[in-house]
Amino acid sequence: MGSLVVFLVAFPLLAGGLLLGVRNGNLRNVIVVLAGLVVAGASIATAVTFGNGNAVFFDLPNGLTLGRSLLVVEIVIAAFVVAVGIHYRRILAPILVLGQLAISLYLELGGKTPELEPGRLFWFDRLSMVMILIIGIVGTLICVHSLGYMRGFHRSSPMIKGRRTVFFALLFVFLGAMFGLVTSNYLPLMQVFWEITTLCSFLLIGYTRTKETIGYAFDALNMNMLGGLGFSIAILMLSGQPDGLDLARLTAGPATAALLPALALLCLAGLTKAAQMPFSRWLLGAMYAPSPTSALLHSSTMVKAGVFLLLRLSPAIAGSNLGTLVAFTGMLTFLFVSLVGVTEQNTKKVLAYSTIGSLGLIVGCAGLGSPELIWVGMMIIIFHAVAKGLLFLVVGTIENRFYTKDMENFDALLSRLPKVSVLALIGISGMFIAPFGVVVAKWTAIRAFLDVPGWQGAALLVIMAFGSSLTIFYWGKLLIKVLAMRPMTQHERSIERRVSRFEWLAEITLAVGVVAVAALIGVISERVVGPQALATFKGTSQAFLHVEPAMLVTMIVALLFLPTLALWASRQKRYDMADFYAAGRPVTSAGVMGAALGGVRTVTLRNYYLEGVVNGALVFRAGTVVCGVLLIALLTVGMLAR
Amino acid sequence: MNPVVYGVLFVFLAPVFGGLLAGVDRITSARMQSRVGPPLLQPFYDLGKLLQKDARQVNPIVEPLLLGHVGFMAATGAMLLGGTDLIFVAFVFALAALFLVLAAGSVNSPYSFAGAERELIVLLASEPFFILMLAAICKVSGESSYGGVLNSAVMVAPKLPGVLLAFAFVATIKLRKSPFDISTSHHAHQELVSGLTSDMSGRLLGYVEMAHWYESAILAAFVVLFFNWSVPLGLLAFAVTYGAEVLVDNSTSRAKWQLVLRSTWVVTLLLVGGNVLALFLIK
Amino acid sequence: MSFFSKSPWILHYDASSCNGCDIEVLACLTPLYDVERFGIVNTGNPKHADILLITGSVNERNIDIIENLYRQMPDPKVVVAVGACACSGGIFARAYNIQGGVDKVLPVDVYVPGCAARPESIIDGVVKGIGALEQKRKKSA
């Protein structure tokens, strides 16, 4: 078991290193696909080996020890960040990273690091297994997709210098670091992987090296490093406690007052990584990176690291003021970003807001902690990873074909890119029709909130009701755009043929994944997520595990309805269709109509963005302020808990 | 009796109920306007005619989407009476409404599209209410299915006065009454022509009518939930509410969508939020 | 059983009428005449309508419009020309832009004379139109 996990971590890192030396495009395609297959295969093998078992702990195989290796890596990271900071004249990141390094040096060289019980370096349980599968399968599909996508990306933006060797190397290093993160038990070990992912995201966001993206990349770097610094300080505080750096022991049950300050800082790290308010800005900036980056960061990996940590911390913070504050931070983030999402026209940003919102729900569940809520959190992680990953890839493909991110230009997708539309519909339906965003997880969350006592329960219910309705609005708008139909010229119909086979492969596989996960929800619930939830919080009621057949049938039907419809409709060759009503004016199918006095007008249709009722920018700022205040309260409560 | 039987009965009987209700509505409105009005069964005649008429289709997906709309609406009611979890039913209800939006939105006509967008806004306005209403009913009665609530010893309405009041407010939206009928109208030449249904004809329009009848029946079923100790009282309460709606419809003109959204959310937040808060605090 | 006689929906269009006949048509909807008793509804939308009530003598610009409206109406459908102008152009028949009656553009089923046509005549005309509607349905059935 241990060797498999170490292989999972080491192999992508090595593959990434190898890719740095490969300049030939075709050779790169081969290596990426092969390496991807190996990674995916290894993930599945690890999951199968683990099977239905209980949590396992292990060290590095063959008697290897960490030694000073962690410190070495940290020094390299710090040097890089300082160099980059100097080059771009940004001071904050170097300060933060040097702060982290200073703490590590103090602990390592001052001999303050406590002894970890042997055999507890890594921790593998069902949650790790779920994360491994997501990273391994969705992650590699994104890498494969990028092979096709990046070709189109560079063709449409010739002024951007291609550095694809670095890009693909980074993708694999990213995957390796994520594998390490979700299997670490020793906090300093996890922190190193944490920082590697921060660094990778910085490099990926800044890929195009335009002034804009450099700014966004540094936003991400600063915010995540702030969390990382919190992580370091937490380690410093915990190093004085027995078993303080053993994550499993730390979170076995409700935390003592002495541990709360450190836990508060760990929560901070989780919140920054999960782009919760007030830190949401970096994730929105990441939308300016190439789509695979967005997909990787937002659906299958990096932000999931944040909620992963919070789910791990859940048993320790649930029931305390700290936990409640964390929960409200998450739920209010959900509410605020859903409101902003309604006013947004850029499709990738809408997807980003949706992601932050879904993560907010998971954070809410983690903060409150109960078997049902852990169940909800894990279900959202699984389904969101697959469906949102698919959507980002699809939007990337559409972008490349239409050269636009504006939702208003996505219309009549069903006519222009029929097959891609079917995949988009699976993704969107997956996000909010079938057992995903709206139905099972939110429904279970509402049931769980009903049991939360006092005003907190009422507040959470109200937040959930409003937030959930807002998501229906923007998904509805997107769906309308996709489903509009118009007869197309031959040229317009031929655009779809230029989508590369890598893109098709990745997107179709993910679409199949969405349907499979929906169909298997019963199995997933009873064999994987349920037992994990019950192991995390000792609960007696098993009722929530079981998904009623009537509900399952409804959900599958709902999920498959729109894509099937789209598939059928796109095949209708000729249809004797009536004109649409345009006040009696003669109108062509393209919407050109004869207007009054011999004039000519074109019909243009535009979605509502609730201007005049909701000011998107204002709401975003309000959310940042409100959650900022909550965060300060969170840290204060944590610090004063002694 | 097995709740599933009720569910099946709903599928067949709800349209009859809805149609008769629509007939009563038209007669009452006519009398309020000093007219005589059509015969009671007029809505059924209308439906019959629509089914016999040609359907001029503007694109191939409108019909399947409308079938989805009426299908899921029937399913919502069937699941509601059939004993499925109440909160799940709220989500299916929203899904059914969404299909109508998609059907109208897929047409490129400005009237149809604007109607679809406004219908989406109306869905946005009313959805928080329905989720909170059903959640509150579950909390108060301690049950999660329709039959369970009806059999519960707890009387729901006295504990949820705020929610009940808000229901009367929000029901105006679902019943397509002024001032909230911003997305479609049954009258001639309103500012969006026929809004949502502008480009639907023949049997397609028939599906929309049937779905609306199912919706009325579902709303009646919701009111009965409040008066869970006496079904006849519940139906009476629904009749009174409906009568009030008709009166409001005939005395007000259409509001702008901004007002619809704001007012509904404020009412939901204050009346329902307040009621729910009280529920959680007074235990 | 045919429902058309029980639920005929009309679309009313003013093709350059002086509005006299239009006011009479709208008067039919008022409590005094109340055509809703017969299930008649004035829809504003050709796709919902069975009977096209046209007033006014048709001018050049109207031709496209009424052809479009007629085409959008689903079958079976009838056209009722209301008022002297719609029947034959009325007193405007010789004007340079007037076509001279609806039947120069569309197939008319019922002519309702009068200037302005009385509500009683209009209702009578619509009833005859319903009869024509039934006949068309039987033919196509």
PDB file of N, CA, C and O in Angstrom, chain A residues 75-95 97-98 163 166 170 198-207 209 213-222 225:
ATOM      1  N   ILE A  75      13.630  25.412   1.142  1.00  0.00           N
ATOM      2  CA  ILE A  75      14.632  26.426   0.790  1.00  0.00           C
ATOM      3  C   ILE A  75      14.564  26.728  -0.695  1.00  0.00           C
ATOM      4  O   ILE A  75      14.613  27.897  -1.112  1.00  0.00           O
ATOM      5  N   VAL A  76      14.405  25.670  -1.497  1.00  0.00           N
ATOM      6  CA  VAL A  76      14.303  25.873  -2.944  1.00  0.00           C
ATOM      7  C   VAL A  76      13.088  26.733  -3.287  1.00  0.00           C
ATOM      8  O   VAL A  76      13.163  27.682  -4.065  1.00  0.00           O
ATOM      9  N   ILE A  77      11.951  26.386  -2.675  1.00  0.00           N
ATOM     10  CA  ILE A  77      10.733  27.152  -2.933  1.00  0.00           C
ATOM     11  C   ILE A  77      10.934  28.612  -2.549  1.00  0.00           C
ATOM     12  O   ILE A  77      10.598  29.534  -3.305  1.00  0.00           O
ATOM     13  N   ALA A  78      11.497  28.815  -1.359  1.00  0.00           N
ATOM     14  CA  ALA A  78      11.678  30.182  -0.883  1.00  0.00           C
ATOM     15  C   ALA A  78      12.583  30.959  -1.826  1.00  0.00           C
ATOM     16  O   ALA A  78      12.306  32.108  -2.183  1.00  0.00           O
ATOM     17  N   ALA A  79      13.668  30.310  -2.253  1.00  0.00           N
ATOM     18  CA  ALA A  79      14.593  30.996  -3.155  1.00  0.00           C
ATOM     19  C   ALA A  79      13.870  31.414  -4.430  1.00  0.00           C
ATOM     20  O   ALA A  79      14.016  32.537  -4.911  1.00  0.00           O
ATOM     21  N   PHE A  80      13.080  30.487  -4.957  1.00  0.00           N
ATOM     22  CA  PHE A  80      12.366  30.784  -6.197  1.00  0.00           C
ATOM     23  C   PHE A  80      11.425  31.968  -6.012  1.00  0.00           C
ATOM     24  O   PHE A  80      11.383  32.881  -6.830  1.00  0.00           O
ATOM     25  N   VAL A  81      10.659  31.932  -4.931  1.00  0.00           N
ATOM     26  CA  VAL A  81       9.679  33.002  -4.709  1.00  0.00           C
ATOM     27  C   VAL A  81      10.367  34.346  -4.524  1.00  0.00           C
ATOM     28  O   VAL A  81       9.931  35.376  -5.044  1.00  0.00           O
ATOM     29  N   VAL A  82      11.474  34.335  -3.791  1.00  0.00           N
ATOM     30  CA  VAL A  82      12.198  35.583  -3.584  1.00  0.00           C
ATOM     31  C   VAL A  82      12.711  36.112  -4.926  1.00  0.00           C
ATOM     32  O   VAL A  82      12.572  37.292  -5.246  1.00  0.00           O
ATOM     33  N   ALA A  83      13.251  35.192  -5.730  1.00  0.00           N
ATOM     34  CA  ALA A  83      13.771  35.618  -7.036  1.00  0.00           C
ATOM     35  C   ALA A  83      12.674  36.218  -7.894  1.00  0.00           C
ATOM     36  O   ALA A  83      12.831  37.291  -8.483  1.00  0.00           O
ATOM     37  N   VAL A  84      11.557  35.527  -7.921  1.00  0.00           N
ATOM     38  CA  VAL A  84      10.436  35.995  -8.739  1.00  0.00           C
ATOM     39  C   VAL A  84       9.908  37.318  -8.204  1.00  0.00           C
ATOM     40  O   VAL A  84       9.563  38.235  -8.958  1.00  0.00           O
ATOM     41  N   GLY A  85       9.883  37.439  -6.874  1.00  0.00           N
ATOM     42  CA  GLY A  85       9.407  38.676  -6.267  1.00  0.00           C
ATOM     43  C   GLY A  85      10.300  39.846  -6.625  1.00  0.00           C
ATOM     44  O   GLY A  85       9.828  40.937  -6.935  1.00  0.00           O
ATOM     45  N   ILE A  86      11.594  39.596  -6.598  1.00  0.00           N
ATOM     46  CA  ILE A  86      12.530  40.658  -6.962  1.00  0.00           C
ATOM     47  C   ILE A  86      12.346  41.033  -8.427  1.00  0.00           C
ATOM     48  O   ILE A  86      12.286  42.212  -8.782  1.00  0.00           O
ATOM     49  N   HIS A  87      12.219  40.009  -9.275  1.00  0.00           N
ATOM     50  CA  HIS A  87      12.105  40.271 -10.711  1.00  0.00           C
ATOM     51  C   HIS A  87      10.889  41.123 -11.039  1.00  0.00           C
ATOM     52  O   HIS A  87      10.937  42.028 -11.867  1.00  0.00           O
ATOM     53  N   TYR A  88       9.777  40.833 -10.370  1.00  0.00           N
ATOM     54  CA  TYR A  88       8.547  41.564 -10.675  1.00  0.00           C
ATOM     55  C   TYR A  88       8.252  42.651  -9.667  1.00  0.00           C
ATOM     56  O   TYR A  88       7.173  43.228  -9.662  1.00  0.00           O
ATOM     57  N   ARG A  89       9.194  42.941  -8.793  1.00  0.00           N
ATOM     58  CA  ARG A  89       9.054  44.015  -7.808  1.00  0.00           C
ATOM     59  C   ARG A  89       7.830  43.841  -6.926  1.00  0.00           C
ATOM     60  O   ARG A  89       7.060  44.762  -6.729  1.00  0.00           O
ATOM     61  N   ARG A  90       7.621  42.599  -6.444  1.00  0.00           N
ATOM     62  CA  ARG A  90       6.529  42.380  -5.493  1.00  0.00           C
ATOM     63  C   ARG A  90       7.149  41.939  -4.191  1.00  0.00           C
ATOM     64  O   ARG A  90       7.912  40.990  -4.160  1.00  0.00           O
ATOM     65  N   ILE A  91       6.744  42.593  -3.114  1.00  0.00           N
ATOM     66  CA  ILE A  91       7.467  42.325  -1.884  1.00  0.00           C
ATOM     67  C   ILE A  91       6.729  41.378  -0.956  1.00  0.00           C
ATOM     68  O   ILE A  91       7.322  40.704  -0.131  1.00  0.00           O
ATOM     69  N   LEU A  92       5.411  41.328  -1.077  1.00  0.00           N
ATOM     70  CA  LEU A  92       4.635  40.581  -0.088  1.00  0.00           C
ATOM     71  C   LEU A  92       4.963  39.098  -0.097  1.00  0.00           C
ATOM     72  O   LEU A  92       5.209  38.486   0.949  1.00  0.00           O
ATOM     73  N   ALA A  93       4.984  38.522  -1.289  1.00  0.00           N
ATOM     74  CA  ALA A  93       5.222  37.075  -1.349  1.00  0.00           C
ATOM     75  C   ALA A  93       6.570  36.681  -0.742  1.00  0.00           C
ATOM     76  O   ALA A  93       6.640  35.726   0.043  1.00  0.00           O
ATOM     77  N   PRO A  94       7.660  37.370  -1.109  1.00  0.00           N
ATOM     78  CA  PRO A  94       8.935  37.009  -0.475  1.00  0.00           C
ATOM     79  C   PRO A  94       8.878  37.105   1.046  1.00  0.00           C
ATOM     80  O   PRO A  94       9.395  36.229   1.750  1.00  0.00           O
ATOM     81  N   ILE A  95       8.210  38.129   1.562  1.00  0.00           N
ATOM     82  CA  ILE A  95       8.111  38.245   3.025  1.00  0.00           C
ATOM     83  C   ILE A  95       7.402  37.032   3.604  1.00  0.00           C
ATOM     84  O   ILE A  95       7.870  36.413   4.575  1.00  0.00           O
ATOM     85  N   VAL A  97       7.003  34.034   2.338  1.00  0.00           N
ATOM     86  CA  VAL A  97       7.709  32.762   2.215  1.00  0.00           C
ATOM     87  C   VAL A  97       8.917  32.708   3.152  1.00  0.00           C
ATOM     88  O   VAL A  97       9.248  31.662   3.703  1.00  0.00           O
ATOM     89  N   LEU A  98       9.562  33.867   3.332  1.00  0.00           N
ATOM     90  CA  LEU A  98      10.694  33.876   4.260  1.00  0.00           C
ATOM     91  C   LEU A  98      10.221  33.634   5.686  1.00  0.00           C
ATOM     92  O   LEU A  98      10.914  32.989   6.477  1.00  0.00           O
ATOM     93  N   ARG A 163       5.227  28.275 -24.090  1.00  0.00           N
ATOM     94  CA  ARG A 163       6.184  27.601 -23.220  1.00  0.00           C
ATOM     95  C   ARG A 163       5.564  26.289 -22.786  1.00  0.00           C
ATOM     96  O   ARG A 163       5.458  25.985 -21.596  1.00  0.00           O
ATOM     97  N   VAL A 166       7.099  23.810 -20.239  1.00  0.00           N
ATOM     98  CA  VAL A 166       6.928  24.150 -18.837  1.00  0.00           C
ATOM     99  C   VAL A 166       5.499  23.854 -18.397  1.00  0.00           C
ATOM    100  O   VAL A 166       5.256  23.310 -17.317  1.00  0.00           O
ATOM    101  N   LEU A 170       4.495  21.374 -15.436  1.00  0.00           N
ATOM    102  CA  LEU A 170       3.821  21.867 -14.241  1.00  0.00           C
ATOM    103  C   LEU A 170       2.561  21.070 -13.921  1.00  0.00           C
ATOM    104  O   LEU A 170       2.266  20.786 -12.761  1.00  0.00           O
ATOM    105  N   THR A 198       0.755  25.661  -4.313  1.00  0.00           N
ATOM    106  CA  THR A 198       0.652  27.123  -4.429  1.00  0.00           C
ATOM    107  C   THR A 198       1.562  27.635  -5.523  1.00  0.00           C
ATOM    108  O   THR A 198       1.172  28.444  -6.369  1.00  0.00           O
ATOM    109  N   LEU A 199       2.790  27.167  -5.501  1.00  0.00           N
ATOM    110  CA  LEU A 199       3.767  27.602  -6.485  1.00  0.00           C
ATOM    111  C   LEU A 199       3.345  27.228  -7.905  1.00  0.00           C
ATOM    112  O   LEU A 199       3.409  28.029  -8.836  1.00  0.00           O
ATOM    113  N   CYS A 200       2.901  25.993  -8.070  1.00  0.00           N
ATOM    114  CA  CYS A 200       2.454  25.549  -9.397  1.00  0.00           C
ATOM    115  C   CYS A 200       1.304  26.409  -9.895  1.00  0.00           C
ATOM    116  O   CYS A 200       1.271  26.804 -11.071  1.00  0.00           O
ATOM    117  N   SER A 201       0.370  26.725  -9.010  1.00  0.00           N
ATOM    118  CA  SER A 201      -0.772  27.514  -9.468  1.00  0.00           C
ATOM    119  C   SER A 201      -0.304  28.902  -9.882  1.00  0.00           C
ATOM    120  O   SER A 201      -0.784  29.461 -10.868  1.00  0.00           O
ATOM    121  N   PHE A 202       0.665  29.441  -9.142  1.00  0.00           N
ATOM    122  CA  PHE A 202       1.214  30.748  -9.513  1.00  0.00           C
ATOM    123  C   PHE A 202       1.790  30.710 -10.924  1.00  0.00           C
ATOM    124  O   PHE A 202       1.508  31.559 -11.764  1.00  0.00           O
ATOM    125  N   LEU A 203       2.594  29.676 -11.189  1.00  0.00           N
ATOM    126  CA  LEU A 203       3.242  29.582 -12.500  1.00  0.00           C
ATOM    127  C   LEU A 203       2.223  29.335 -13.615  1.00  0.00           C
ATOM    128  O   LEU A 203       2.350  29.848 -14.715  1.00  0.00           O
ATOM    129  N   LEU A 204       1.185  28.544 -13.298  1.00  0.00           N
ATOM    130  CA  LEU A 204       0.202  28.248 -14.333  1.00  0.00           C
ATOM    131  C   LEU A 204      -0.690  29.444 -14.634  1.00  0.00           C
ATOM    132  O   LEU A 204      -1.030  29.710 -15.779  1.00  0.00           O
ATOM    133  N   ILE A 205      -1.075  30.175 -13.582  1.00  0.00           N
ATOM    134  CA  ILE A 205      -1.931  31.337 -13.832  1.00  0.00           C
ATOM    135  C   ILE A 205      -1.177  32.384 -14.629  1.00  0.00           C
ATOM    136  O   ILE A 205      -1.717  33.043 -15.515  1.00  0.00           O
ATOM    137  N   GLY A 206       0.109  32.530 -14.316  1.00  0.00           N
ATOM    138  CA  GLY A 206       0.896  33.540 -15.005  1.00  0.00           C
ATOM    139  C   GLY A 206       1.483  33.064 -16.320  1.00  0.00           C
ATOM    140  O   GLY A 206       2.369  33.700 -16.870  1.00  0.00           O
ATOM    141  N   TYR A 207       0.953  31.971 -16.820  1.00  0.00           N
ATOM    142  CA  TYR A 207       1.533  31.331 -18.014  1.00  0.00           C
ATOM    143  C   TYR A 207       1.713  32.296 -19.187  1.00  0.00           C
ATOM    144  O   TYR A 207       2.743  32.303 -19.841  1.00  0.00           O
ATOM    145  N   ARG A 209       2.088  35.370 -19.166  1.00  0.00           N
ATOM    146  CA  ARG A 209       3.039  36.447 -18.848  1.00  0.00           C
ATOM    147  C   ARG A 209       2.602  37.819 -19.305  1.00  0.00           C
ATOM    148  O   ARG A 209       3.421  38.694 -19.529  1.00  0.00           O
ATOM    149  N   THR A 213      -2.186  38.952 -16.238  1.00  0.00           N
ATOM    150  CA  THR A 213      -2.111  37.637 -15.603  1.00  0.00           C
ATOM    151  C   THR A 213      -1.020  37.590 -14.545  1.00  0.00           C
ATOM    152  O   THR A 213      -1.151  36.857 -13.563  1.00  0.00           O
ATOM    153  N   ILE A 214       0.038  38.354 -14.721  1.00  0.00           N
ATOM    154  CA  ILE A 214       1.066  38.369 -13.679  1.00  0.00           C
ATOM    155  C   ILE A 214       0.446  38.909 -12.387  1.00  0.00           C
ATOM    156  O   ILE A 214       0.692  38.390 -11.293  1.00  0.00           O
ATOM    157  N   GLY A 215      -0.369  39.949 -12.551  1.00  0.00           N
ATOM    158  CA  GLY A 215      -1.043  40.502 -11.380  1.00  0.00           C
ATOM    159  C   GLY A 215      -1.900  39.464 -10.684  1.00  0.00           C
ATOM    160  O   GLY A 215      -1.850  39.300  -9.464  1.00  0.00           O
ATOM    161  N   TYR A 216      -2.708  38.746 -11.490  1.00  0.00           N
ATOM    162  CA  TYR A 216      -3.571  37.723 -10.895  1.00  0.00           C
ATOM    163  C   TYR A 216      -2.751  36.609 -10.273  1.00  0.00           C
ATOM    164  O   TYR A 216      -3.103  36.066  -9.220  1.00  0.00           O
ATOM    165  N   ALA A 217      -1.670  36.245 -10.940  1.00  0.00           N
ATOM    166  CA  ALA A 217      -0.842  35.172 -10.395  1.00  0.00           C
ATOM    167  C   ALA A 217      -0.289  35.560  -9.029  1.00  0.00           C
ATOM    168  O   ALA A 217      -0.265  34.736  -8.101  1.00  0.00           O
ATOM    169  N   PHE A 218       0.121  36.811  -8.907  1.00  0.00           N
ATOM    170  CA  PHE A 218       0.639  37.228  -7.600  1.00  0.00           C
ATOM    171  C   PHE A 218      -0.454  37.314  -6.551  1.00  0.00           C
ATOM    172  O   PHE A 218      -0.227  37.039  -5.372  1.00  0.00           O
ATOM    173  N   ASP A 219      -1.682  37.682  -6.989  1.00  0.00           N
ATOM    174  CA  ASP A 219      -2.809  37.624  -6.054  1.00  0.00           C
ATOM    175  C   ASP A 219      -2.914  36.236  -5.459  1.00  0.00           C
ATOM    176  O   ASP A 219      -3.009  36.065  -4.238  1.00  0.00           O
ATOM    177  N   ALA A 220      -2.900  35.244  -6.357  1.00  0.00           N
ATOM    178  CA  ALA A 220      -3.021  33.856  -5.905  1.00  0.00           C
ATOM    179  C   ALA A 220      -1.859  33.503  -4.989  1.00  0.00           C
ATOM    180  O   ALA A 220      -2.040  32.895  -3.933  1.00  0.00           O
ATOM    181  N   LEU A 221      -0.674  33.902  -5.388  1.00  0.00           N
ATOM    182  CA  LEU A 221       0.509  33.559  -4.607  1.00  0.00           C
ATOM    183  C   LEU A 221       0.437  34.176  -3.214  1.00  0.00           C
ATOM    184  O   LEU A 221       0.625  33.494  -2.193  1.00  0.00           O
ATOM    185  N   ASN A 222       0.096  35.462  -3.170  1.00  0.00           N
ATOM    186  CA  ASN A 222       0.046  36.134  -1.870  1.00  0.00           C
ATOM    187  C   ASN A 222      -0.986  35.517  -0.953  1.00  0.00           C
ATOM    188  O   ASN A 222      -0.712  35.209   0.210  1.00  0.00           O
ATOM    189  N   MET A 225      -0.008  32.022   0.077  1.00  0.00           N
ATOM    190  CA  MET A 225       1.148  32.037   0.966  1.00  0.00           C
ATOM    191  C   MET A 225       0.748  32.525   2.358  1.00  0.00           C
ATOM    192  O   MET A 225       1.324  32.090   3.360  1.00  0.00           O
TER     193      MET A 225
END
